[in-house]
Short mmCIF file of C-alpha atoms and ligand atoms in Angstrom, two decimals:
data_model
loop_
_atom_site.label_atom_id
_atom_site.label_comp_id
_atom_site.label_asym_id
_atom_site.label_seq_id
_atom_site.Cartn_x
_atom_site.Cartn_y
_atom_site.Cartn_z
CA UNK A 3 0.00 0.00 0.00
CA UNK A 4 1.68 3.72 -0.61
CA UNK A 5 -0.73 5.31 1.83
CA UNK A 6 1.50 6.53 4.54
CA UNK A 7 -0.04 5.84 8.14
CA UNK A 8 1.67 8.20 10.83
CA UNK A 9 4.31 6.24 12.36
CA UNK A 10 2.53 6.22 15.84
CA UNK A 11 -0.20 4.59 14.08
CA UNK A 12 2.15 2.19 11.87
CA UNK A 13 3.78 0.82 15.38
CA UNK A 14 0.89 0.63 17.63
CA UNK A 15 -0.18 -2.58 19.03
CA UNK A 16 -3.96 -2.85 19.90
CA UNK A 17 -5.20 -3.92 22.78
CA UNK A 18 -5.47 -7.35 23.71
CA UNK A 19 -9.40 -8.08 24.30
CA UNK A 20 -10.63 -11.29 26.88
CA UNK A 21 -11.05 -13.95 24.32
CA UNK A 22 -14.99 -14.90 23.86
CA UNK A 23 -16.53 -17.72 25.01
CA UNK A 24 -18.25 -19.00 21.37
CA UNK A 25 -14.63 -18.49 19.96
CA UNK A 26 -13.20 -20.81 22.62
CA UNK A 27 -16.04 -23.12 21.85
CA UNK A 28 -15.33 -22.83 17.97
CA UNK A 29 -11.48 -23.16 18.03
CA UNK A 30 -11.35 -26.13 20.93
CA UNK A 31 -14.82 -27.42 20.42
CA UNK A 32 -15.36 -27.57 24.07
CA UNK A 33 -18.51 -27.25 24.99
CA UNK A 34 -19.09 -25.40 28.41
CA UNK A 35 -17.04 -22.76 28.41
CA UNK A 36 -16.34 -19.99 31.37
CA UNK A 37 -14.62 -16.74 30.94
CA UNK A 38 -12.88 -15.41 33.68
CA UNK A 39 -11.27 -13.25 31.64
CA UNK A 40 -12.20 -9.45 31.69
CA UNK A 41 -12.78 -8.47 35.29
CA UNK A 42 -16.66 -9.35 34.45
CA UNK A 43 -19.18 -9.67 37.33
CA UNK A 44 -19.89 -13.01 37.07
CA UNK A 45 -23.61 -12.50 38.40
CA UNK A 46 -24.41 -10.76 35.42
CA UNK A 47 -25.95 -7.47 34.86
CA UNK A 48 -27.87 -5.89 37.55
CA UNK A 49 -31.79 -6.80 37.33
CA UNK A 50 -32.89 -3.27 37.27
CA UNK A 51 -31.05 -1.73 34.73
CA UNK A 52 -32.20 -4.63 32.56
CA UNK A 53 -35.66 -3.88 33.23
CA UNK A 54 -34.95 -0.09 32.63
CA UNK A 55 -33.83 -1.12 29.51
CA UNK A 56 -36.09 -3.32 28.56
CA UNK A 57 -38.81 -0.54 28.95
CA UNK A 58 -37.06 1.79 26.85
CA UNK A 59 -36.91 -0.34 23.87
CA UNK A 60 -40.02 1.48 22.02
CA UNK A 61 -37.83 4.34 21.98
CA UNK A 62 -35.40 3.07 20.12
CA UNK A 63 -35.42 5.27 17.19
CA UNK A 64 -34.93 8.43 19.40
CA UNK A 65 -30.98 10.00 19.30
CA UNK A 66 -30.42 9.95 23.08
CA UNK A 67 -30.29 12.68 25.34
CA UNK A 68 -26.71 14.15 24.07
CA UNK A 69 -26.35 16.33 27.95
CA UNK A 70 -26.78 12.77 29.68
CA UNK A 71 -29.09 14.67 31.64
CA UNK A 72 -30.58 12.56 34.19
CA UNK A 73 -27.80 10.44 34.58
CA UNK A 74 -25.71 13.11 35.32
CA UNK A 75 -27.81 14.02 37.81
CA UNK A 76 -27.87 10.53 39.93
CA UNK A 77 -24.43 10.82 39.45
CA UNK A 78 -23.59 14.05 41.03
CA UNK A 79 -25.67 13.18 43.56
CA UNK A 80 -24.10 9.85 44.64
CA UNK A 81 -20.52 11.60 44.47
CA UNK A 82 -22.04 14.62 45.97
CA UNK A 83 -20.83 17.13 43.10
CA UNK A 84 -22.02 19.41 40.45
CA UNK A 85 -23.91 18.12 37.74
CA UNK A 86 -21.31 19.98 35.93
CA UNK A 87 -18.57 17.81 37.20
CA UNK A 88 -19.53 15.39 35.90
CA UNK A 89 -18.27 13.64 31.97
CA UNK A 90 -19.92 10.68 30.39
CA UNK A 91 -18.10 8.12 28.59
CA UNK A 92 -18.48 5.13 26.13
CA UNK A 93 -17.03 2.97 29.01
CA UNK A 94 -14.40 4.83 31.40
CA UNK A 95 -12.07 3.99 28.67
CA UNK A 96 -13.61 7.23 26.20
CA UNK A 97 -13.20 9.23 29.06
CA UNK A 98 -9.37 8.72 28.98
CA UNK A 99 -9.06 9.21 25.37
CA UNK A 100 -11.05 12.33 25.91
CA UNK A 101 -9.05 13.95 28.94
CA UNK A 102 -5.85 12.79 26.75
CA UNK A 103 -7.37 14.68 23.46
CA UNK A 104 -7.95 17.67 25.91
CA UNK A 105 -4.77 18.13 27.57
CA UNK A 106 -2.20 16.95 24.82
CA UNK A 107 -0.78 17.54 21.61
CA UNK A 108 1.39 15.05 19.40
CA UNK A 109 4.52 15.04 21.02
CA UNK A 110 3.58 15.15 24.74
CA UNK A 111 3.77 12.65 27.02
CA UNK A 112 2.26 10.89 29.53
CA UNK A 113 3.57 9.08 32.61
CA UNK A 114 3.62 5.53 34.20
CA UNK A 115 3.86 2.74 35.85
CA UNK A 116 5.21 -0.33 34.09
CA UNK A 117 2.26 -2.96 34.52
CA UNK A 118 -0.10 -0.03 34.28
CA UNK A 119 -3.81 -0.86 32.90
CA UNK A 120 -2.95 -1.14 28.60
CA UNK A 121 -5.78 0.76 27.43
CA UNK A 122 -3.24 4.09 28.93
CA UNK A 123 -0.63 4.04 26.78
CA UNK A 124 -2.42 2.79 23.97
CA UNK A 125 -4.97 5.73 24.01
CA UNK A 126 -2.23 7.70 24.27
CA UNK A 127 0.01 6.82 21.44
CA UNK A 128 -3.58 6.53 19.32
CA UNK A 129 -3.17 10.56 19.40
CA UNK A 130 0.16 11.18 18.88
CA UNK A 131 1.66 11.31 22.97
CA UNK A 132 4.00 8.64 24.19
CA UNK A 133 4.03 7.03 28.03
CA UNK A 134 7.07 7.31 30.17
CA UNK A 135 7.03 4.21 32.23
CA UNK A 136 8.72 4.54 35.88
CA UNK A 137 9.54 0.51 36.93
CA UNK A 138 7.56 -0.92 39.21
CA UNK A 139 8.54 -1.64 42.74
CA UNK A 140 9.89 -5.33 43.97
CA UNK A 141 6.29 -6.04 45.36
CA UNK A 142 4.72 -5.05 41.75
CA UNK A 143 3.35 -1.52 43.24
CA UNK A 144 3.80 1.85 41.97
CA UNK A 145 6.62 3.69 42.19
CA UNK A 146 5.57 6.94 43.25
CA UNK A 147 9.02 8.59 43.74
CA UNK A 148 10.40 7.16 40.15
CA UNK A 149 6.87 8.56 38.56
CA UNK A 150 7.37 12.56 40.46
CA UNK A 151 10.99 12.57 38.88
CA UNK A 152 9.99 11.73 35.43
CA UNK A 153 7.35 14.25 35.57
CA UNK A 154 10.03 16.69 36.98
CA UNK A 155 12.38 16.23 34.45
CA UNK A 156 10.38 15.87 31.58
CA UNK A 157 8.44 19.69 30.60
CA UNK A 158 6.01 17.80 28.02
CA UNK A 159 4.77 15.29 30.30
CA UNK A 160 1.12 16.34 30.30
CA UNK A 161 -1.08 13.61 32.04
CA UNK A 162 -0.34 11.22 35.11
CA UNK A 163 -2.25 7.35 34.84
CA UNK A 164 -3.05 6.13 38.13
CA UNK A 165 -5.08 3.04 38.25
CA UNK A 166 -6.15 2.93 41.97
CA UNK A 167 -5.92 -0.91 42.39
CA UNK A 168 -4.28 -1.30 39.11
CA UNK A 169 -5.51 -3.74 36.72
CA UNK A 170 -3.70 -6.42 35.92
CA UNK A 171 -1.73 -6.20 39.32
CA UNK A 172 -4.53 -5.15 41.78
CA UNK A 173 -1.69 -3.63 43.85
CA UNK A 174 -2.63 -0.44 45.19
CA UNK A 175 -1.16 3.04 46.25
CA UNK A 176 -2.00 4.02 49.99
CA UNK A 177 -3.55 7.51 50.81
CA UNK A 178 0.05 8.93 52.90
CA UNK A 179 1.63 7.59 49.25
CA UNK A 180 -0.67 9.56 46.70
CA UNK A 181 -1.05 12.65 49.26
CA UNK A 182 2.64 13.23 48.92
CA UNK A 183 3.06 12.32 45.51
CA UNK A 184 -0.28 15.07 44.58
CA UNK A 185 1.06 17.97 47.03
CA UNK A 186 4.21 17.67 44.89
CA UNK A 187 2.68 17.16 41.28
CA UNK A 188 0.71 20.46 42.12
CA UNK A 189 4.22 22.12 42.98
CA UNK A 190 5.29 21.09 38.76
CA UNK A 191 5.21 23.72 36.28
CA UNK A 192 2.35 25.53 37.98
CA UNK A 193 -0.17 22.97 38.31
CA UNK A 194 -0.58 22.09 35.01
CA UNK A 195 0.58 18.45 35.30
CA UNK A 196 -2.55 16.56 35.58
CA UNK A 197 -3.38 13.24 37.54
CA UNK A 198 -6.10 10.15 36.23
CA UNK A 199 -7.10 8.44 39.23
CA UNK A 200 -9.27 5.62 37.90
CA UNK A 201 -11.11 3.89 40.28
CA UNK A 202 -12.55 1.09 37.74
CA UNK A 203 -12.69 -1.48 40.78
CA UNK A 204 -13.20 1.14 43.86
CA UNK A 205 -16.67 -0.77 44.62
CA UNK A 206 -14.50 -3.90 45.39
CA UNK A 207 -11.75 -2.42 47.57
CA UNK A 208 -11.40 -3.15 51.27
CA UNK A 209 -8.32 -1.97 52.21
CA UNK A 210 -8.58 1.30 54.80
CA UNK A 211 -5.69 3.01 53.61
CA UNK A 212 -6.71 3.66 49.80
CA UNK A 213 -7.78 6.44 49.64
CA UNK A 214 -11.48 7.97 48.45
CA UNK A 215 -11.05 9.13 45.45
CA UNK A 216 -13.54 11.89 45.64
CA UNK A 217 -11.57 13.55 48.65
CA UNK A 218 -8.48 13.78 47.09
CA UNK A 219 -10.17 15.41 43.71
CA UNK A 220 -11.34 18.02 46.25
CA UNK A 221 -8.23 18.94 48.35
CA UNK A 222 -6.07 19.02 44.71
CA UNK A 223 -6.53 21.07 41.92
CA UNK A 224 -4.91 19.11 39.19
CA UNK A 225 -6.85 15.72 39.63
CA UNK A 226 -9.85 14.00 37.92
CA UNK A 227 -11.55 10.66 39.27
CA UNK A 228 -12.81 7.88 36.64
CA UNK A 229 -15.15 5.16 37.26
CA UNK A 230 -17.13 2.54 35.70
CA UNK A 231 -20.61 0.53 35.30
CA UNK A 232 -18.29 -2.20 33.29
CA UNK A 233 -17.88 -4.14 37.02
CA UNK A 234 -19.75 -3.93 39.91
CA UNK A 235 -22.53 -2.96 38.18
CA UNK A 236 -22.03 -5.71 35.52
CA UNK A 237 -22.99 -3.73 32.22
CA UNK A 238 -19.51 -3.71 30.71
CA UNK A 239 -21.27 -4.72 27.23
CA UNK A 240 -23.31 -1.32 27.60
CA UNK A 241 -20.25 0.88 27.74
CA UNK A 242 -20.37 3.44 30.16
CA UNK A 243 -18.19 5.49 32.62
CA UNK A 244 -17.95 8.53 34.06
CA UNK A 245 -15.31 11.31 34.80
CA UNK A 246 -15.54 13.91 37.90
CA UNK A 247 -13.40 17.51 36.96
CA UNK A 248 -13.59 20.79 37.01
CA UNK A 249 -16.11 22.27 35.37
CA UNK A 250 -13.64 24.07 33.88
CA UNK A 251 -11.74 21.17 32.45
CA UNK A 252 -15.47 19.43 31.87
CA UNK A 253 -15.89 22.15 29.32
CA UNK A 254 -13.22 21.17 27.29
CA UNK A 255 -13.61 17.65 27.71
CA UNK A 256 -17.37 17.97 26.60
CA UNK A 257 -16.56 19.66 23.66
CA UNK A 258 -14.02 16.87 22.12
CA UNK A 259 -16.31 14.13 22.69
CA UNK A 260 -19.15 13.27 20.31
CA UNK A 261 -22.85 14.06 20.61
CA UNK A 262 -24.03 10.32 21.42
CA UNK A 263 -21.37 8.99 22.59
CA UNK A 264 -23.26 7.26 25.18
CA UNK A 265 -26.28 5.24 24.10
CA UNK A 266 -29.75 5.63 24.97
CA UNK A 267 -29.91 2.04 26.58
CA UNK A 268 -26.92 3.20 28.14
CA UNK A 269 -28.17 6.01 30.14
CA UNK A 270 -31.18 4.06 31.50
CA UNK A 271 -29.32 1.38 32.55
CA UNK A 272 -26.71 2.55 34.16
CA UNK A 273 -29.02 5.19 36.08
CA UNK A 274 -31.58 2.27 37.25
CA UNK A 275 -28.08 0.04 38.11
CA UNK A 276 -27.16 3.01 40.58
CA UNK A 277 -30.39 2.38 42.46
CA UNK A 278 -29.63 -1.34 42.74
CA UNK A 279 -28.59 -1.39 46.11
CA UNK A 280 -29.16 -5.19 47.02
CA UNK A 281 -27.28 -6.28 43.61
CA UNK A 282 -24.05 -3.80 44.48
CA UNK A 283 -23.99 -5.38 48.14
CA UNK A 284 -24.71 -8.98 46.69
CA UNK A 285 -21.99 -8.40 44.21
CA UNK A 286 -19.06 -7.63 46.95
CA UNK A 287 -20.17 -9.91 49.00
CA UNK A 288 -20.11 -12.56 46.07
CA UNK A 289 -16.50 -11.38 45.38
CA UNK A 290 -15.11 -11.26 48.89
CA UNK A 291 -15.89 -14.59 49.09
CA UNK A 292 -14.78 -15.82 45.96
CA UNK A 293 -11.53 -13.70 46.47
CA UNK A 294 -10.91 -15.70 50.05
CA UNK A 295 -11.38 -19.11 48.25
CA UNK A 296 -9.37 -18.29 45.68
CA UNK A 297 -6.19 -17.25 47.53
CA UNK A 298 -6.96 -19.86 50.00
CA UNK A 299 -7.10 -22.53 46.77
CA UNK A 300 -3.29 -20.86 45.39
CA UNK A 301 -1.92 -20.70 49.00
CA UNK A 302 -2.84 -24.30 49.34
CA UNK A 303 -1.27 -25.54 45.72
CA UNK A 304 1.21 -23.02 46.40
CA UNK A 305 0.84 -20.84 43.45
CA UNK A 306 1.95 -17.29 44.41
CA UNK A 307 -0.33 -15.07 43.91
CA UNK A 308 -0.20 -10.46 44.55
CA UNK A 309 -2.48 -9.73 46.82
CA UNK A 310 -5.73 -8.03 45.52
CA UNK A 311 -7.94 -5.31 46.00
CA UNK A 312 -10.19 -6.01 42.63
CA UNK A 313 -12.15 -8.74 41.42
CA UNK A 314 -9.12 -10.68 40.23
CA UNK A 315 -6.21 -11.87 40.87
CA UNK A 316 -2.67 -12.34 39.40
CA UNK A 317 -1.05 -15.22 39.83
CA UNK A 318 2.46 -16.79 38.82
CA UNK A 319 2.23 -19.78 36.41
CA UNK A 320 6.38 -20.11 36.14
CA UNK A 321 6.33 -20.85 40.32
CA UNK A 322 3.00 -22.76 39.89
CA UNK A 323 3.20 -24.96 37.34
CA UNK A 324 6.77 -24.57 35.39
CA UNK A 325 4.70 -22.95 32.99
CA UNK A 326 4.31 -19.50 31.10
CA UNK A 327 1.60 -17.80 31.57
CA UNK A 328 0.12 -18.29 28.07
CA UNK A 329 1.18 -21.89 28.17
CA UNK A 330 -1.95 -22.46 31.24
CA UNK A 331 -4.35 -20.02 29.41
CA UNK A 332 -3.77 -22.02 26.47
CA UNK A 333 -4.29 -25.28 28.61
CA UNK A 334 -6.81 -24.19 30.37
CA UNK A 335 -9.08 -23.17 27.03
CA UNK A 336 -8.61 -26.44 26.47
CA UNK A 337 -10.12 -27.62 29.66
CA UNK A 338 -13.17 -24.73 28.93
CA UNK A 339 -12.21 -21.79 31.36
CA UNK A 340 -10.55 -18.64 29.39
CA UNK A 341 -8.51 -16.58 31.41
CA UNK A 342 -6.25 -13.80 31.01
CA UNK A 343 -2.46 -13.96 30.18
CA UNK A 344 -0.34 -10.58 30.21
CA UNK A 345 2.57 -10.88 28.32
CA UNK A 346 1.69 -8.27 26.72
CA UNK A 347 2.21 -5.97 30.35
CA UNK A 348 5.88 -7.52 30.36
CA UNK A 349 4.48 -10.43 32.56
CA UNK A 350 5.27 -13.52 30.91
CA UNK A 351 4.81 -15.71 34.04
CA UNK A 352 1.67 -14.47 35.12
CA UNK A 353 -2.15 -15.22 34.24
CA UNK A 354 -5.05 -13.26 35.51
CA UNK A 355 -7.69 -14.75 36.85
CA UNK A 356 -11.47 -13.52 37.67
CA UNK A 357 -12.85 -14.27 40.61
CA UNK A 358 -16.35 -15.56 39.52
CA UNK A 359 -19.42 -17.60 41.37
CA UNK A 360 -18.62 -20.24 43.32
CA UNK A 361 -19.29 -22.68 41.21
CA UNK A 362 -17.56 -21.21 38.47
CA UNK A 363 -14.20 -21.26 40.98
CA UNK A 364 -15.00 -24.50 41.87
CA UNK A 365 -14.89 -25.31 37.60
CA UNK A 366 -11.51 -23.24 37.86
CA UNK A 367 -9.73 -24.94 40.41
CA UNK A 368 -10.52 -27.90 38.76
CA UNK A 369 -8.51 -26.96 35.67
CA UNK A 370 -5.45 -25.78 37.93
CA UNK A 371 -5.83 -29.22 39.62
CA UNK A 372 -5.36 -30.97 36.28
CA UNK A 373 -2.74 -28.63 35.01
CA UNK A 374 -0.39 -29.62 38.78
CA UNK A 375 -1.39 -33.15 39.01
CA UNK A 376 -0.18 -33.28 34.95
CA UNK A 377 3.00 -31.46 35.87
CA UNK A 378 3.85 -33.98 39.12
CA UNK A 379 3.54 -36.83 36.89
C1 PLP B 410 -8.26 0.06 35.61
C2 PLP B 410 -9.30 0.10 34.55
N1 PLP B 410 -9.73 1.28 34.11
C3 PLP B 410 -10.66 1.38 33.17
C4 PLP B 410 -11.21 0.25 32.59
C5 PLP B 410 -12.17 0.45 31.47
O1 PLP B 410 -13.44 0.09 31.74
P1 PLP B 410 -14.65 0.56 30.86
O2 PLP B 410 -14.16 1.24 29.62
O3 PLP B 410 -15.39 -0.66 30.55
O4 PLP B 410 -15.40 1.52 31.74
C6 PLP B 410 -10.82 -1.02 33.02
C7 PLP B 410 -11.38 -2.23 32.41
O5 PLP B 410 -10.92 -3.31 32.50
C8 PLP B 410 -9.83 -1.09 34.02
O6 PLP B 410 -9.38 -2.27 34.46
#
């Protein structure tokens, strides 16, 4: 082909998707297949933004409401902001494209962690801006110091990704550890360094020290919170998220996204899902758990694991089995469970798995059974 692609475009590598269950079923011609493979809730979609949606079928030849009106509204009201404050996306994903569109040109950068959730640096280098990556520390956690000095030294670094736990790792910054490291972001280049603190799997999180998101987006000026009804709320096939700015960031964000870029299925669901409460508390409780009989299941096999504050966790196939990662998701397809490997996040030894029901774990540990009594033979 002559057509010449710009070279960003020409070298990026797309993002690596959860492979679907009919294709597992296709390629291996298993028949029951789980996927524990994209950090879905495995209880499904919550009843009542079903039934929302179901209702608003008849009006599916409408455009939707392009100011996400009433969603925006539940939603300012749950985080106790403006309705101004508040930026829909297709999926928390759009939003970061969006605040990346709005703060950067080609030729910026953003910063880091190694291990930090893909969809970051490949929004980034989509539009032109590159990721610094700071390495992670010995226990697989941010490094907080290593991420302040590349913003310091670098005057195009435009946009900070923290993933608050990160996904794959579910390793987690503490709120002493972000409080320092946001006093002295503000301090760079006049505030105009800005901070992502995506809180995909904040629902799920029991640790007391990491921090609310919402509290640190008030005491700083340069920070904006992301969320998501992909998993607690378990509408990640309806794609939407949310940002909370300043209105005076919203602006600009607003004006670089499109019209309908959230669906009008989209907004009813998610708004009924809010005002699920039994489903949200069913679905942590579901997780913690599945979570405890998980770790409990790798302790016991003794397959290291990092500990978790998500609905996943990552564990080391190389320790556990002699295996690469995508040497046990292979063999696992095989035995109908899909799971996640990350080689592509520089983590050839790992796999991610979901936590799911409890019978689904039960269909999991059977497969990790098979894989260690194969390997002892
Ligand atoms: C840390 C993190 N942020 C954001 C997302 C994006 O979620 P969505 O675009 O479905 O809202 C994910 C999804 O896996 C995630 O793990």
């Amino acid at each position: 082909m002559s057509i010449q692609f710009p070279s960003y475009i020409e070298q990026l590598k797309p993002y690596i998707a959860g492979k679907p269950i009919e294709e597992t079923q296709r390629e291996y011609g298993v028949k029951r297949v789980i996927k524990l493979a994209s950090n879905e809730n495995p209880l499904g979609p919550s009843p009542k933004a079903v039934a929302a949606i179901k209702k608003s079928m008849k009006d599916l030849q409408l455009y939707p409401d392009a100011s996400g009106y009433r969603l925006r509204h539940a939603l300012s009201k749950l985080e106790k902001v403006s309705f101004d404050e508040i930026v829909l996306g297709n999926g928390s994903n759009e939003v970061i494209e969006l605040l990346i569109r709005s703060f950067c040109v080609p030729g910026d950068f953003m910063v880091a962690s190694d291990g930090v959730f893909a969809a970051y640096p490949i929004s980034a280098r989509i539009q032109g801006v590159d990721t610094l990556f700071s390495r992670m520390t010995q226990d697989f956690r941010f490094d907080l110091p290593a991420m302040l000095e590349l913003i310091r030294s670098n005057p195009r670094v435009k946009l900070v990704a923290i993933p608050n736990p990160n996904n794959p790792t579910g390793t987690y910054v503490t709120e002493r550890e972000l409080t320092v490291f946001l006093s002295e972001v503000e301090k760079v280049r006049d505030g105009s360094v800005h901070v992502i603190l995506d809180y995909a799997y904040w629902e799920y999180v029991n640790a007391k020290d990491l921090p609310d998101p919402v509290a640190l987006y008030r005491r700083f000026s340069n920070v904006s919170v992301l969320k998501t009804f992909s998993k607690i709320y378990g509408l990640g096939g309806l794609r939407v998220g949310y940002g909370i700015m300043r209105p005076d960031l919203a602006k600009y964000v607003q004006k670089v996204r499109m019209p309908f870029n959230v669906s009008g299925p989209g907004l009813v669901g998610a708004e009924a899902a809010l005002g699920d409460k039994e489903f949200i508390k069913k679905s942590i409780r579901i997780n913690r758990e599945g979570l405890k009989t998980m770790k409990k299941f790798f302790t016991d096999l003794e397959i290291p694991f990092l500990p978790s504050q998500g609905n996943f966790l990552l564990i080391n196939t190389r320790q556990g089995f002699g295996m690469s990662g995508p040497e046990v998701f292979e063999a696992c397809l095989r035995l109908g469970v899909i799971f996640r490997p990350v080689a592509n996040y520089g983590l050839p030894d790992w796999l991610r798995v979901t936590v799911g029901t409890s019978s689904q774990n039960r269909v999991a540990q059977k497969a990790f059974l098979s894989l260690k009594k194969h390997k002892n033979r």
